[in-house]
Amino acid sequence: MPSRTDSPLNIAIIGAGLGGLSAAVGLRRQHHIVTVYERYDFAGEVGASLSAASNGSRFLLQWGVDISAAKPVILKKLIMHDWQTGQVQNTYGLGDYKAKFGIDYNNFHRIDIHQQLLKTAFDAPGDGPPCTLKVNHKAIDIDAEKGIIQFENGASASADLIIAADGIRSQSRELIGITPQVQRSTSCCYRCIISAPKLRSLGLSDYINNEAIEYWGGFGIDKIVMSPCSNGEVVSCYCFYPAEYNDLREDGWSISATPQQLVDTFPGLDERMRLLMLNAEDIKMWRLYMHQPYPYWVKGRVCLLGDAAHPMMPDQSQGSCMAFEDAGALGLIFHKTFREEYSIGDGLALYEKLRKPRATRIQEASFKARENLNERIGWSSSTDQPGKLTIEEVCGYDMMGNLEELKAKL
């Protein structure tokens, strides 16, 4: 007997980070049966701020995620400071972003938005059955054709569809035959946060109130990027510097550092910013790598998502948005009655055709923006240089229209 056209898929998601949870929420909304497998004993998140421009925030809104509970700061402008004096050199107003692109430019703390995605996937009432979370399940083998996952703890799982969302160091990626071509970037990064009360005590309250992403440098490796999050109670900084400075070789993005290490890395920097650095909290070093685009994202019943599919530099502020878009695409493709149109295999092929060109273009643009702020959306314009990535191309993207075009070609 043929399957009902609205019968749910049994979906396994490897990884409970932002990408995995987004996929869980998007596919829950299509009434599929979703199980998320997390390798650690807690589905947590670490880090600092996360920009979600309209192309990412749009899906959070559609999925019914409680955006206000994630305590965003709505960004209104980009500000450029002089490296040495801190004086404002240029301001780019984002204008009425909501009117132009349909939703505000939200800046979250990673932990805040992760918590809301957890609730939306597993706890909150809403359309579709709540997802299931299984921790301490590290995937060690995948049979992509049969849809079977083997875990280190001895358990196994079978699924109609497996989504590998296990991050930039994805092991699932290699289990489906992809060997990343990776090289160390010429850059490393410190990330840190500082609380609003501390900023006020230091006379730096304008950094809280500007509702902006603020920059120092960026025309070369050195660059500071600062923005408020968590309802303005936290300010987050990403501080890029030449890798040769301390020859950081340890892999990871949570290598602890001291305020003095941070400030010593940027001699000649604006004294107000150096004051912030000396009082910063949760300072971590982060070794950056450049991944060349992978030859494919799909094999059998498995697809890659987020950083597992398209690791990129943070300089376009689009890493998380691309994961949200990936998840949104899976929800659109594997809608409740997709079987009336195509098979699971055809749907996965459609997913790769829809997502890979766009994510690869933004990935490549992130490499360019690492050492040239003029390549960064918001600061860039197609009138500067034809073919340059622009904020309109990124934030005004019509995924449904793109998908319908591809379907017409099937």
mmCIF file of C-alpha atoms in Angstrom, residues 49 75 77 79 81 107 192 194 199 204 206-208 210-216 223-228 234-239 272-273 276:
data_model
loop_
_atom_site.group_PDB
_atom_site.id
_atom_site.type_symbol
_atom_site.label_atom_id
_atom_site.label_comp_id
_atom_site.label_asym_id
_atom_site.label_seq_id
_atom_site.Cartn_x
_atom_site.Cartn_y
_atom_site.Cartn_z
ATOM 1 C CA SER A 49 26.549 37.835 20.229
ATOM 2 C CA LEU A 75 20.188 47.046 15.297
ATOM 3 C CA LYS A 77 23.028 51.297 12.119
ATOM 4 C CA ILE A 79 29.322 52.776 12.916
ATOM 5 C CA HIS A 81 35.498 54.444 14.470
ATOM 6 C CA ASN A 107 21.157 40.861 17.627
ATOM 7 C CA CYS A 192 34.599 38.629 24.971
ATOM 8 C CA ILE A 194 31.181 42.994 29.244
ATOM 9 C CA LEU A 199 30.274 49.795 31.092
ATOM 10 C CA LEU A 204 31.196 53.775 28.280
ATOM 11 C CA ASP A 206 27.180 54.954 24.714
ATOM 12 C CA TYR A 207 28.303 51.509 23.584
ATOM 13 C CA ILE A 208 25.094 50.119 25.098
ATOM 14 C CA ASN A 210 23.934 53.087 20.106
ATOM 15 C CA GLU A 211 21.845 50.151 18.815
ATOM 16 C CA ALA A 212 24.619 49.498 16.323
ATOM 17 C CA ILE A 213 27.331 47.174 15.162
ATOM 18 C CA GLU A 214 30.476 49.262 15.741
ATOM 19 C CA TYR A 215 33.822 48.748 14.007
ATOM 20 C CA TRP A 216 37.457 49.706 14.511
ATOM 21 C CA LYS A 223 39.436 44.566 13.316
ATOM 22 C CA ILE A 224 37.223 45.051 16.360
ATOM 23 C CA VAL A 225 33.474 44.401 16.050
ATOM 24 C CA MET A 226 31.221 45.357 18.951
ATOM 25 C CA SER A 227 27.448 45.106 19.466
ATOM 26 C CA PRO A 228 24.926 44.974 22.328
ATOM 27 C CA VAL A 234 25.586 42.767 27.588
ATOM 28 C CA VAL A 235 28.005 44.122 24.986
ATOM 29 C CA SER A 236 29.896 41.606 22.881
ATOM 30 C CA CYS A 237 33.222 42.075 21.059
ATOM 31 C CA TYR A 238 35.001 40.097 18.371
ATOM 32 C CA CYS A 239 38.640 41.186 18.090
ATOM 33 C CA ARG A 272 38.272 53.780 25.420
ATOM 34 C CA MET A 273 38.233 50.398 23.723
ATOM 35 C CA LEU A 276 36.737 48.046 27.851
#
